[in-house]
Short mmCIF file of C-alpha atoms in Angstrom, two decimals:
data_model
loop_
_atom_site.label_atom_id
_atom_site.label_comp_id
_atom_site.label_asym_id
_atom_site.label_seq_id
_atom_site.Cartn_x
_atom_site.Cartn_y
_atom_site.Cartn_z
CA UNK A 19 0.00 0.00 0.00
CA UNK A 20 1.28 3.41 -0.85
CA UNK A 21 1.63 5.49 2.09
CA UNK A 22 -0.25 8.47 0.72
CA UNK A 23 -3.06 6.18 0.94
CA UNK A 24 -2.99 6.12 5.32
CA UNK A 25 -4.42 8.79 7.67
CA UNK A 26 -2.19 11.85 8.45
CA UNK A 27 -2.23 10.67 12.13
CA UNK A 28 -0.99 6.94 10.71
CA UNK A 29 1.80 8.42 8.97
CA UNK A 30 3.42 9.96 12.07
CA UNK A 31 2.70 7.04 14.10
CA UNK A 32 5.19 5.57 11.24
CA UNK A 33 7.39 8.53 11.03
CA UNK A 34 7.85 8.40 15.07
CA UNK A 35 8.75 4.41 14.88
CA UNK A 36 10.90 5.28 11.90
CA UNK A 37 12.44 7.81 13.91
CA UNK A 38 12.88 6.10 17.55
CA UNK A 39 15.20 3.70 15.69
CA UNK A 40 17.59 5.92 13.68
CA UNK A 41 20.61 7.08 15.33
CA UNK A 42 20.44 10.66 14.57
CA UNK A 43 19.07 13.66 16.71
CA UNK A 44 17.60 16.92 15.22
CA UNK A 45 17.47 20.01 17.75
CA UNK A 46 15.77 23.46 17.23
CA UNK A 47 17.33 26.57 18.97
CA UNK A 48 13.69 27.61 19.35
CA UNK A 49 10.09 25.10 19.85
CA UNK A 50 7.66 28.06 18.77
CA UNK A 51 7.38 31.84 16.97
CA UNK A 52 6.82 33.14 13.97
CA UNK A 53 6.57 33.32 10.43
CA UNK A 54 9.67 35.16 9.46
CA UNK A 55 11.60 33.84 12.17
CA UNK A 56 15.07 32.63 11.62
CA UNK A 57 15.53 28.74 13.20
CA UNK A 58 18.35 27.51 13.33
CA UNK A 59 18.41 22.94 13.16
CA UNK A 60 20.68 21.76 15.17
CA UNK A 61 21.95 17.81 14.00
CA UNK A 62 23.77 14.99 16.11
CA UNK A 63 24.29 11.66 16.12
CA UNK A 64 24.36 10.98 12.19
CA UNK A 65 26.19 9.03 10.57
CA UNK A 66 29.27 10.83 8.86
CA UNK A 67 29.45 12.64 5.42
CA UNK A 68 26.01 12.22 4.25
CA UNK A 69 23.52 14.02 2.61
CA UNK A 70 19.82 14.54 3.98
CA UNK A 71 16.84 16.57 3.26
CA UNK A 72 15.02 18.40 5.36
CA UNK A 73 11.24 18.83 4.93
CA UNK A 74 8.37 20.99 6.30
CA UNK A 75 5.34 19.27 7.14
CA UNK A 76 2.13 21.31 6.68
CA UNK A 77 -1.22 21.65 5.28
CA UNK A 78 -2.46 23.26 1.40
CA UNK A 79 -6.03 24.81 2.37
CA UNK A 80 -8.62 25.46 0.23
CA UNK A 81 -12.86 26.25 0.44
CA UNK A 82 -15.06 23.24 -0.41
CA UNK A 83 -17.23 24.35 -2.52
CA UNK A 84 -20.36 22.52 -4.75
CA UNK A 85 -20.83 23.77 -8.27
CA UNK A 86 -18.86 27.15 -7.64
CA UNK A 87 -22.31 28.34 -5.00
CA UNK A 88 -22.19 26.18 -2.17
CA UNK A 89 -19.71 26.64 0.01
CA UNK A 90 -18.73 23.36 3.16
CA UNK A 91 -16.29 24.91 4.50
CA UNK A 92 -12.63 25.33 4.75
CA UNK A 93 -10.71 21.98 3.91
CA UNK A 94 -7.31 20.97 4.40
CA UNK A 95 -4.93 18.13 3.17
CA UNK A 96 -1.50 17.04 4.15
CA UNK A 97 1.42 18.92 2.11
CA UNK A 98 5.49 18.15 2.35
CA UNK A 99 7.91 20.61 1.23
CA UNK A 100 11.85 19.98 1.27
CA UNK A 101 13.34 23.15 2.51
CA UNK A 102 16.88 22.46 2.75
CA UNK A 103 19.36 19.85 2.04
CA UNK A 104 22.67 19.24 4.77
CA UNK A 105 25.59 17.09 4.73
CA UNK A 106 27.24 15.90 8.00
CA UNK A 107 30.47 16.82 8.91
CA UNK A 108 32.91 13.96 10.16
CA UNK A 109 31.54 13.99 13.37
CA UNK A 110 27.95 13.68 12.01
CA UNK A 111 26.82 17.09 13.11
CA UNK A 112 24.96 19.18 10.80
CA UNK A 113 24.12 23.57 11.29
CA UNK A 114 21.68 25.04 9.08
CA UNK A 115 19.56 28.19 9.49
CA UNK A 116 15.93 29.03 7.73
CA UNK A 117 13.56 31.21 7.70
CA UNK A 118 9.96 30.09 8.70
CA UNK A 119 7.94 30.91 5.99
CA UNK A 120 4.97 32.18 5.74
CA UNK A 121 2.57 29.37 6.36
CA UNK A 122 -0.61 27.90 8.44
CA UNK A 123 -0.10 28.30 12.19
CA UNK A 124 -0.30 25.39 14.47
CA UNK A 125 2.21 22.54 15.00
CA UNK A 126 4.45 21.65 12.17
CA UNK A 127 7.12 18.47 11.83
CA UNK A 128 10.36 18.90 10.62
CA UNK A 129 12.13 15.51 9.43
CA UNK A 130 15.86 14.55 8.59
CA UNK A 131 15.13 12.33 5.53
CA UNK A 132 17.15 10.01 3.37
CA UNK A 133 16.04 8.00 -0.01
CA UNK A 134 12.44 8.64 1.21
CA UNK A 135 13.06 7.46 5.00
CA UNK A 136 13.07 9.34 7.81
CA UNK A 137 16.46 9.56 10.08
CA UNK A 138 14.84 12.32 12.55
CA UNK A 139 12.07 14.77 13.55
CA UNK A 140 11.10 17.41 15.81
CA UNK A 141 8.15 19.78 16.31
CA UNK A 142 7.78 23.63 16.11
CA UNK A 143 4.97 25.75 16.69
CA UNK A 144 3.96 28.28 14.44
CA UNK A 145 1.95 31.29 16.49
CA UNK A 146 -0.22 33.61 15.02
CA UNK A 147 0.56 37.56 14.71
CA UNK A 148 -0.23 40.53 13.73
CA UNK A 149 1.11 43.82 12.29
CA UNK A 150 -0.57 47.40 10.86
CA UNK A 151 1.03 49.35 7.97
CA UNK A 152 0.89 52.53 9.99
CA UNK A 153 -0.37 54.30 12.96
CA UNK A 154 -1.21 57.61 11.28
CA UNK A 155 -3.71 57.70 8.38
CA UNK A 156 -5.79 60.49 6.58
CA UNK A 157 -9.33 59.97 7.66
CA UNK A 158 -10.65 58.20 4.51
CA UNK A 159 -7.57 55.93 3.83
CA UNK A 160 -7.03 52.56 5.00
CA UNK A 161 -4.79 50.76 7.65
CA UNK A 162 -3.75 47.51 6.19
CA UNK A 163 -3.76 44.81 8.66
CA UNK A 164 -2.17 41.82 7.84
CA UNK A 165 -2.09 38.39 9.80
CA UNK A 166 0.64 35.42 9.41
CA UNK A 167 0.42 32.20 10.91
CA UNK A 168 -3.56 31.93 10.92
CA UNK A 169 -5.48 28.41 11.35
CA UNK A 170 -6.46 25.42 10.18
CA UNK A 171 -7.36 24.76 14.06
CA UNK A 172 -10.61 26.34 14.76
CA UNK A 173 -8.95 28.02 17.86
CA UNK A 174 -7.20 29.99 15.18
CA UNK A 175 -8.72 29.54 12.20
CA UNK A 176 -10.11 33.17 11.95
CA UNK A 177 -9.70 36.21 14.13
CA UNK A 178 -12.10 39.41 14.95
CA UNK A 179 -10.86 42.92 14.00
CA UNK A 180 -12.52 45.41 16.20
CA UNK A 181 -12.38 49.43 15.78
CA UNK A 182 -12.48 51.12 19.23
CA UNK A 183 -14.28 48.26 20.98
CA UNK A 184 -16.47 47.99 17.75
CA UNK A 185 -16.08 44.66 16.22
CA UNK A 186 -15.36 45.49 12.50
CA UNK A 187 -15.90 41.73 10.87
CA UNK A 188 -13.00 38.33 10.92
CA UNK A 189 -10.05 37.81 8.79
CA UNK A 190 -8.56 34.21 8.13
CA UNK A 191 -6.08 32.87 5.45
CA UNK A 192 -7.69 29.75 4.32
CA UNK A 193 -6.15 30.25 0.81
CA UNK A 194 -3.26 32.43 1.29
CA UNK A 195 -1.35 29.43 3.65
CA UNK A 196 -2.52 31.20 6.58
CA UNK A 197 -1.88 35.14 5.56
CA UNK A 198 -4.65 37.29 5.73
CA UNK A 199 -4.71 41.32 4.69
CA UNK A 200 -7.70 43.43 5.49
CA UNK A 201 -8.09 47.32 4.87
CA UNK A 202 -9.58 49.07 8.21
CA UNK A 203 -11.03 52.64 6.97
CA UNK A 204 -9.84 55.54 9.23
CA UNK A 205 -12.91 57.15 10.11
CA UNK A 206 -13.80 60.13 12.56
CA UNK A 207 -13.62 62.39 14.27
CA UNK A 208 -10.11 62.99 13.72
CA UNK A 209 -8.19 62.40 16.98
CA UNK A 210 -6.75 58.71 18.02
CA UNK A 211 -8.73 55.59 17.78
CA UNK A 212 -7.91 52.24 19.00
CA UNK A 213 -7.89 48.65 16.47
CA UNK A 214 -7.64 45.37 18.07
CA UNK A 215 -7.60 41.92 17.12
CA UNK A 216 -9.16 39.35 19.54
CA UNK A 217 -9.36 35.77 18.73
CA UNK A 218 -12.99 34.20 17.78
CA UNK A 219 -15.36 31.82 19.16
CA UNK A 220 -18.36 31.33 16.85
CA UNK A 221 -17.57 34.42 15.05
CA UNK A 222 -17.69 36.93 17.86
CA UNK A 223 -14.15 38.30 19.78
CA UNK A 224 -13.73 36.25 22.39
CA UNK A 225 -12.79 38.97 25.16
CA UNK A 226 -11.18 37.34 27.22
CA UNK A 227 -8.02 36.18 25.00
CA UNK A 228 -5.45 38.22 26.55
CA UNK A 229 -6.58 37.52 30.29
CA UNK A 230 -7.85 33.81 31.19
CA UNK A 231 -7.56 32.05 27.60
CA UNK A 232 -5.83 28.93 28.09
CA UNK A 233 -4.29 30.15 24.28
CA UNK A 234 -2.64 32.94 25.79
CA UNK A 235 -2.21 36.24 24.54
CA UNK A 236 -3.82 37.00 20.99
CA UNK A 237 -0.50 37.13 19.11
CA UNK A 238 2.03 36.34 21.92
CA UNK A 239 4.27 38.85 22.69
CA UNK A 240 3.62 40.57 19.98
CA UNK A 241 0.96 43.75 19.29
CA UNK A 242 -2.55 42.83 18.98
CA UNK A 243 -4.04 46.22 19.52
CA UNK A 244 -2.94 49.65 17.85
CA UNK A 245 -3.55 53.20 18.82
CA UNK A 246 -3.74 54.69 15.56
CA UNK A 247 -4.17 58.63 14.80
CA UNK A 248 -6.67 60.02 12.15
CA UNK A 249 -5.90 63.25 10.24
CA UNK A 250 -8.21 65.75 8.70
CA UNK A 251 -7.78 64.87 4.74
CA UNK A 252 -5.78 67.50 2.61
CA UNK A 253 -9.00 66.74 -0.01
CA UNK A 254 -12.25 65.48 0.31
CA UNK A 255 -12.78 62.14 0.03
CA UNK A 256 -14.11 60.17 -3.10
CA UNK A 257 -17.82 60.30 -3.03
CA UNK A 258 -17.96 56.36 -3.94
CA UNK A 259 -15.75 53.43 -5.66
CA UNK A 260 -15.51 49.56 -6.12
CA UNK A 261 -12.39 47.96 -5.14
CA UNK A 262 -10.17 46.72 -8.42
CA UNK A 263 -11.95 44.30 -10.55
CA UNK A 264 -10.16 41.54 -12.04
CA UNK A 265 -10.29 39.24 -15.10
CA UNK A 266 -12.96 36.81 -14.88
CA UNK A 267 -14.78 34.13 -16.65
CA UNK A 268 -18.38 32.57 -15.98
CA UNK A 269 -19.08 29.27 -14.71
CA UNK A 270 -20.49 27.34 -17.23
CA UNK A 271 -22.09 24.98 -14.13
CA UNK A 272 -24.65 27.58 -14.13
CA UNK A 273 -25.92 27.82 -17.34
CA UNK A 274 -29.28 26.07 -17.88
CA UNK A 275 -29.28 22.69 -20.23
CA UNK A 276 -29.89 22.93 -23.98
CA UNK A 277 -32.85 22.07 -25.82
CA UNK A 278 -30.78 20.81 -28.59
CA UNK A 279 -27.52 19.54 -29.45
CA UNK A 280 -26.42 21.55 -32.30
CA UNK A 281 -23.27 22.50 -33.71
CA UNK A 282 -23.84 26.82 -32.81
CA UNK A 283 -21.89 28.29 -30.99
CA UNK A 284 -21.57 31.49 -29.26
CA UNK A 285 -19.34 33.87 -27.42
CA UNK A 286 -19.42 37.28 -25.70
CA UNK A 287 -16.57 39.81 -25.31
CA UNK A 288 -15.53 40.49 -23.06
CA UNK A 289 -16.28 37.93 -20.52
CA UNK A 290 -16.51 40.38 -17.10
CA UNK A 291 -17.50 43.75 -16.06
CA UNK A 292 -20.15 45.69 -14.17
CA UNK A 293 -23.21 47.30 -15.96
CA UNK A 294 -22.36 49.60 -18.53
CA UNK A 295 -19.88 47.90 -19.73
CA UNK A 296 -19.89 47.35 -23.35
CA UNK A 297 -19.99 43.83 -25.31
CA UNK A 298 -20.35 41.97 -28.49
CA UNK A 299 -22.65 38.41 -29.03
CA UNK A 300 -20.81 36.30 -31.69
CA UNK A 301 -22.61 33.77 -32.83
CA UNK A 302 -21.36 30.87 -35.07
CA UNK A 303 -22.67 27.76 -37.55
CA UNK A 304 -26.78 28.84 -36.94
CA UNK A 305 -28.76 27.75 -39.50
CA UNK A 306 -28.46 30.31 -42.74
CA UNK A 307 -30.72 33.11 -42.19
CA UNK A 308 -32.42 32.19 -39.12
CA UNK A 309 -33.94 34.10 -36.87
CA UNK A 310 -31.93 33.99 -33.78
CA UNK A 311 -33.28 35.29 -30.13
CA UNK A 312 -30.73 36.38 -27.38
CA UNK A 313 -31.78 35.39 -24.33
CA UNK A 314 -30.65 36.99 -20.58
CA UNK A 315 -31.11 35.11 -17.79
CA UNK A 316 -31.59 36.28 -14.34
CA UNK A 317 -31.35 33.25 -11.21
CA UNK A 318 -34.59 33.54 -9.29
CA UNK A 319 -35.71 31.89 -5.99
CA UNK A 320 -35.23 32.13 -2.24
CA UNK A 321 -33.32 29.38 -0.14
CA UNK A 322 -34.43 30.62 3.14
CA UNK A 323 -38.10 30.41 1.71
CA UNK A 324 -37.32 26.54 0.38
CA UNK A 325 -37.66 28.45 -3.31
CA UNK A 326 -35.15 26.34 -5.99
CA UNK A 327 -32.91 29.33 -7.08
CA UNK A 328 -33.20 28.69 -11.13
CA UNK A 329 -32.06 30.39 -13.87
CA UNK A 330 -34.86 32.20 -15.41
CA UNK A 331 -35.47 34.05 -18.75
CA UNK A 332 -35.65 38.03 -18.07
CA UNK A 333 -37.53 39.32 -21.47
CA UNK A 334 -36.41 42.31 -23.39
CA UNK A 335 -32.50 42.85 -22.26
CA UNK A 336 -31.25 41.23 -25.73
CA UNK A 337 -32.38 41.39 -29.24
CA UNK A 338 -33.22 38.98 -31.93
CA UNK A 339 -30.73 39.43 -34.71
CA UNK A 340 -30.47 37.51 -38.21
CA UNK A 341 -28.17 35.32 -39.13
CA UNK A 342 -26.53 35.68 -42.70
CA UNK A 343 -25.91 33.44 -45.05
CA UNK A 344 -22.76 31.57 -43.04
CA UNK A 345 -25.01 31.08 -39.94
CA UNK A 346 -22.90 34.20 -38.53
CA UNK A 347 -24.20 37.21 -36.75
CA UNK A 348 -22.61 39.99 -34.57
CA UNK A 349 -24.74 42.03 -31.79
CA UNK A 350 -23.33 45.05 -29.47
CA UNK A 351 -24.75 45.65 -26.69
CA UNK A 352 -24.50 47.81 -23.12
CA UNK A 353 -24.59 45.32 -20.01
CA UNK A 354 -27.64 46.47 -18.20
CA UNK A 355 -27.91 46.52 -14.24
CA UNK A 356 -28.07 42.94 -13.57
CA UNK A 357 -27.77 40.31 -10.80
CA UNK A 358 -23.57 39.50 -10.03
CA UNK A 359 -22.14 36.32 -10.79
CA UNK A 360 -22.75 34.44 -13.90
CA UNK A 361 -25.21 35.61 -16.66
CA UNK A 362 -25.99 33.17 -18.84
CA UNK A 363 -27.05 34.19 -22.30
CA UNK A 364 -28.66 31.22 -24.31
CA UNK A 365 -29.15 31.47 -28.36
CA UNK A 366 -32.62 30.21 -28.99
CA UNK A 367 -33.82 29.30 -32.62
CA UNK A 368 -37.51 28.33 -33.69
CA UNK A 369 -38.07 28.71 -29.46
CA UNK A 370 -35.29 25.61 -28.90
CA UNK A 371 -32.17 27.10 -27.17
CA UNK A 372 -29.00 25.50 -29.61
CA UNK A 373 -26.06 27.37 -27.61
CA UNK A 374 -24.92 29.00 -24.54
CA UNK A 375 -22.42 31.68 -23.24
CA UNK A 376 -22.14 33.53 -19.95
CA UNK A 377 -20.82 36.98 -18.86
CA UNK A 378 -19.61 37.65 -15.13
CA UNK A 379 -22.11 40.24 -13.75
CA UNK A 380 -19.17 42.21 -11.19
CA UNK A 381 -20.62 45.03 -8.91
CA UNK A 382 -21.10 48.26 -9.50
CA UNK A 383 -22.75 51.18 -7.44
CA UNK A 384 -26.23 52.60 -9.58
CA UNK A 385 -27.22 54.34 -7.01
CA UNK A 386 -25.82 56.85 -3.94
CA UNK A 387 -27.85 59.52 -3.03
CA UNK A 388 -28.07 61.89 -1.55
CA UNK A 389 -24.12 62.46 -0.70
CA UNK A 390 -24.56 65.31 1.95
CA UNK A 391 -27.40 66.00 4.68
CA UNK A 392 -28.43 66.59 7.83
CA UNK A 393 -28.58 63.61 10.44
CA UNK A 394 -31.61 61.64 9.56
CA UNK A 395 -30.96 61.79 5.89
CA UNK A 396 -32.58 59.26 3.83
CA UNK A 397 -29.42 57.66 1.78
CA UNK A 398 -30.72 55.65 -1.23
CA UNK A 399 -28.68 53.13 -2.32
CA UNK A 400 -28.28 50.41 -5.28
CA UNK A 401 -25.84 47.97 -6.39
CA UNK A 402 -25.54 46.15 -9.35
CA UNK A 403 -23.42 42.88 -10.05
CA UNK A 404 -24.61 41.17 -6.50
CA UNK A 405 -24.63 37.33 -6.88
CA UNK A 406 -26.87 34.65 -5.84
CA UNK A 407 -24.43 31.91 -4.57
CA UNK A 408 -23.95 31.59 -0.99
CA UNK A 409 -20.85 32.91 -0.98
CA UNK A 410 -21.90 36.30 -2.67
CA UNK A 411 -25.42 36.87 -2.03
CA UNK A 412 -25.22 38.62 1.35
CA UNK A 413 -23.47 42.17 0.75
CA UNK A 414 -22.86 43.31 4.43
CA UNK A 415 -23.32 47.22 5.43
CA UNK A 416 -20.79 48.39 7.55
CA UNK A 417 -21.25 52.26 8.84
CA UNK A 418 -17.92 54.39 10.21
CA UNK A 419 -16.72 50.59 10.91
CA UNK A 420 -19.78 49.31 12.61
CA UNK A 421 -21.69 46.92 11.48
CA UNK A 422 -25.63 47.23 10.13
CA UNK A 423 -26.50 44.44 8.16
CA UNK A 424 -26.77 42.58 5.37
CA UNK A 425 -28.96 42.45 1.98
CA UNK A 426 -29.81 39.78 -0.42
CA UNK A 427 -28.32 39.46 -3.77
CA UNK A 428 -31.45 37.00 -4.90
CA UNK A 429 -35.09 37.36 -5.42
CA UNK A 430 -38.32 34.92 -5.29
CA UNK A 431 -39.45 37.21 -8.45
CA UNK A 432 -37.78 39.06 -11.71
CA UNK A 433 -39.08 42.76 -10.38
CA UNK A 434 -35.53 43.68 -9.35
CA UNK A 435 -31.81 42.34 -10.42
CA UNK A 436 -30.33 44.92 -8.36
CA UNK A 437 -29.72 45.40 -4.08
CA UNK A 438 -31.81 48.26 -2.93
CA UNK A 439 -31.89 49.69 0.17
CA UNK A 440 -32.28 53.03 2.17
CA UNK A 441 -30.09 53.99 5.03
CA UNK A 442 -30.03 56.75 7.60
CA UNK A 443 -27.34 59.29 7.83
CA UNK A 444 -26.29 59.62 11.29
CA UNK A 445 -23.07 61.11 13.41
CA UNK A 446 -21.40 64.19 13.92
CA UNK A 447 -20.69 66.72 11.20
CA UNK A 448 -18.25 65.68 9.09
CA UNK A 449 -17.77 62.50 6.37
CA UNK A 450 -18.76 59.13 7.34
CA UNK A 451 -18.22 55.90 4.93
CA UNK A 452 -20.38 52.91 4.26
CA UNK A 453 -18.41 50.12 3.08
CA UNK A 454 -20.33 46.91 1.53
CA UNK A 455 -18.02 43.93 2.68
CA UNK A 456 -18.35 40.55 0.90
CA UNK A 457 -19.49 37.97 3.43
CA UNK A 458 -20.41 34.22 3.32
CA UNK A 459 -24.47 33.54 3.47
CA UNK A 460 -24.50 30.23 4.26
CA UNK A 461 -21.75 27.38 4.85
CA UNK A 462 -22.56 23.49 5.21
CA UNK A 463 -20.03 23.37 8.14
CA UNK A 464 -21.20 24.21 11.47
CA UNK A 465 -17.95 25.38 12.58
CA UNK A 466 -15.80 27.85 11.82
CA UNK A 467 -18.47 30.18 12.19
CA UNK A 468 -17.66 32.86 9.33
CA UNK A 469 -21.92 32.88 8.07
CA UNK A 470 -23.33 36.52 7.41
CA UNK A 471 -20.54 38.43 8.61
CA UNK A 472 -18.13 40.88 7.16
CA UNK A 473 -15.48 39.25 5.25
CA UNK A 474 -12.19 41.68 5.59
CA UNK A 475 -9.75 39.37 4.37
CA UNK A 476 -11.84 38.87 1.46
CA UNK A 477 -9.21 40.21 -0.72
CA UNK A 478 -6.82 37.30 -0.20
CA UNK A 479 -8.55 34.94 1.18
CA UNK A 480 -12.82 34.45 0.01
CA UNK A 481 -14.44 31.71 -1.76
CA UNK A 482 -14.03 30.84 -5.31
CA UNK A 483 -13.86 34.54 -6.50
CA UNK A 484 -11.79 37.61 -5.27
CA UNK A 485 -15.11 39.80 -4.90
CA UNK A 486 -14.41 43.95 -4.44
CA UNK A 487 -16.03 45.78 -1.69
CA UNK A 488 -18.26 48.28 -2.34
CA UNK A 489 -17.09 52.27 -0.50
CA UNK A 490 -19.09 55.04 -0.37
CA UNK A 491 -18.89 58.78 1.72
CA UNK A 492 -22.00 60.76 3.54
CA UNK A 493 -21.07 64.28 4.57
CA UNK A 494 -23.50 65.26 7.32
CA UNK A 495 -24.02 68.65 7.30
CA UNK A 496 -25.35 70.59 10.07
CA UNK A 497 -28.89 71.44 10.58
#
């Protein structure tokens, strides 16, 4: 039986047997700290004037996820990576310093290896920490938060960023090998402010952490809480934006079955953008001269309600076009305000649909008015390009860093592809931001708990596409 083929806790039974009867001893001048660390392993005891390789044990993480909408949860599997390679001396002592890389916290085995067997191991523990990019930030910009050494335990799979005593929303770094970034906004008044990160226990700080936690300190003895400063800004603040979008393709998983099995094809270019955004239909090998409709669809149900969420026909967004006498055709057209995620866009001819594309629907902001007022302000807002998998379809509000809630990205109906809602302008005089923060809707997994809150390492680290956030600035004015 090959050994890949045993549990992860059968294999180090093995390796420890293995290792008990080798000769050799491997030392580490430290048993725990952090990535970036320099470690220096310490060998004894081996034979002399031979070579060995020595390997990392760790983990490659990744989101389970079922036809690119439901998301499980994180998952992790068993990943080996040779770091170094030594050669005793004649005494059969070996020296060799590295750098612990950036990587999953948690306990990790080294092993002294040679032709595939293992001559000795040792353990070192990875911790978790913590830094900020600054301490001093125009209100309006961001502190960038990063974390190294996060998860796969559920102890410290994820962490809670709060903004004086305010908890913001979690980071984790199931993707990014346990490195997380977030952006915090510096928001008002101008003066100093406080950000903290506490560790989580069903998605809320656990308080606690740095007092009776039998974890110890968030971070060790390193910072887990900042006072930062916020400035006045030299310029006012953008009224609204949508974080970088990137190059995307749709998931053909969610385009609905064909009535027929033809040899038609068609395309769109591009293949991503938010409403407004300008594309062509190609179509290819239709029947000469046929009449061709374009058909949009929108996904329509409600999960919560026990509605099917199915893709559904939403009349009048594309034309019906001729084909010419090569079965060819070419159509332009402006991406309307739409539901986010994949669009399908089905060719149908004589009412049977012969060929399928897709465009990614990304968000957009329609809608953001007014942008100054008085406290009590109605603020109307709309966004395009919100999705209706679980891991898109709840957009969370987040007000000066607090959090408001959440809207849905789906409907039971077609009367609106869009996220509406109305909001109340409230604080002191002065700008205050809204920030729409991806978050997860619904995970099969009971635990972690990352469901329906903001996502702030979603730029590094969310499920099966790097969604933007969504920013936008009230001015309240005074009375």
């Amino acid at each position: 039986m090959d050994e890949s083929d045993l549990s992860s806790d059968l294999r180090d039974r093995l390796d420890d047997r293995r290792a008990e009867r080798s000769e050799g001893t491997l030392a580490l001048s430290e048993q725990e700290g952090y990535v970036g660390d320099e470690l220096t392993l310490l060998g004894r005891n081996f034979p002399a004037d031979e070579q060995y390789d020595i390997v990392w044990h760790t983990s490659d993480g990744k989101w389970g996820v079922i036809e690119a909408n439901r998301v499980v949860g994180p998952q992790y599997s068993p990943r080996t990576e040779a770091v170094a390679t030594v050669r005793t001396d004649g005494s059969g002592r070996f020296e060799e310093t590295w750098t612990v890389p950036e990587d999953y916290g948690g306990s990790h085995k080294i092993t002294v290896e040679n032709d595939g067997g293992v001559a000795a191991r040792a353990e070192y523990e990875v911790r978790p920490w913590f830094e900020l990019d600054r301490t001093t930030a125009p209100m309006g910009e961001s502190f960038v938060l990063r974390g190294y050494g996060i998860g796969p335990s559920l102890d410290s799979n994820n962490f809670q960023v709060a903004w004086d005593n305010q908890f913001v929303g979690f980071i984790t770094g199931v993707i990014n090998r346990g490195t997380a970034t977030a952006r915090i906004r510096a928001v008002g008044p101008p003066g100093e402010h406080v950000v903290q990160v506490w560790r989580n226990y069903r998605g809320v700080p656990f308080v606690a952490n740095n007092t009776q936690s039998p974890l110890g300190p968030v971070g060790g003895d390193r910072p887990n809480a900042w006072t930062v400063e916020v400035t006045e800004p030299d310029d006012p603040p953008p009224t609204m934006w949508v974080d970088e979008l990137l190059e995307e393709q749709p998931f053909e998983v969610h385009y609905p079955d064909l009535d027929a099995d033809t040899e038609a094809e068609l395309d769109v270019t591009p293949q991503c953008g938010p409403a407004g955004t300008q594309a062509v239909i190609t179509g290819r090998n239709f029947p000469p001269n046929a009449s061709v409709d374009l058909q949009w669809y929108q996904h329509v149900g409600d999960g919560i309600r026990g509605l099917e969420v199915t893709p559904t026909v939403r009349p009048g967004v594309l034309p019906t076009v001729a084909a010419d006498a090569d079965g060819r055709f070419q159509v332009e057209y402006e991406v309307p305000p739409a539901e986010g995620s994949t669009r399908p866009i089905l060719a149908e001819v004589d009412g049977q649909s012969v060929a399928a594309t897709g465009f990614m629907m990304q968000p957009s902001i329609e809608t953001f008015e007014p942008t100054s007022g008085p406290v009590g302000t109605e603020i109307e807002i709309e966004l395009s390009g919100i999705g209706w998998t679980a891991y898109e379809s709840a957009p969370f509000f987040v007000y000066d860093n607090a959090p408001l809630g959440y809207a849905c990205g789906t409907s039971e109906d077609l009367r609106s592809p869009t996220v509406r809602t109305v909001l109340q302008a409230t604080g002191e005089p002065g700008y205050h931001f809204i920030e729409v923060y991806p978050s997860i809707f619904e995970m099969e997994d009971d635990e972690p708990e990352f469901e329906i809150r903001p996502h702030l390492s979603y730029l590094d680290n969310h499920p099966v596409r790097p969604l933007p956030a969504c920013h936008m600035v009230f001015e309240v004015t005074g009375e």
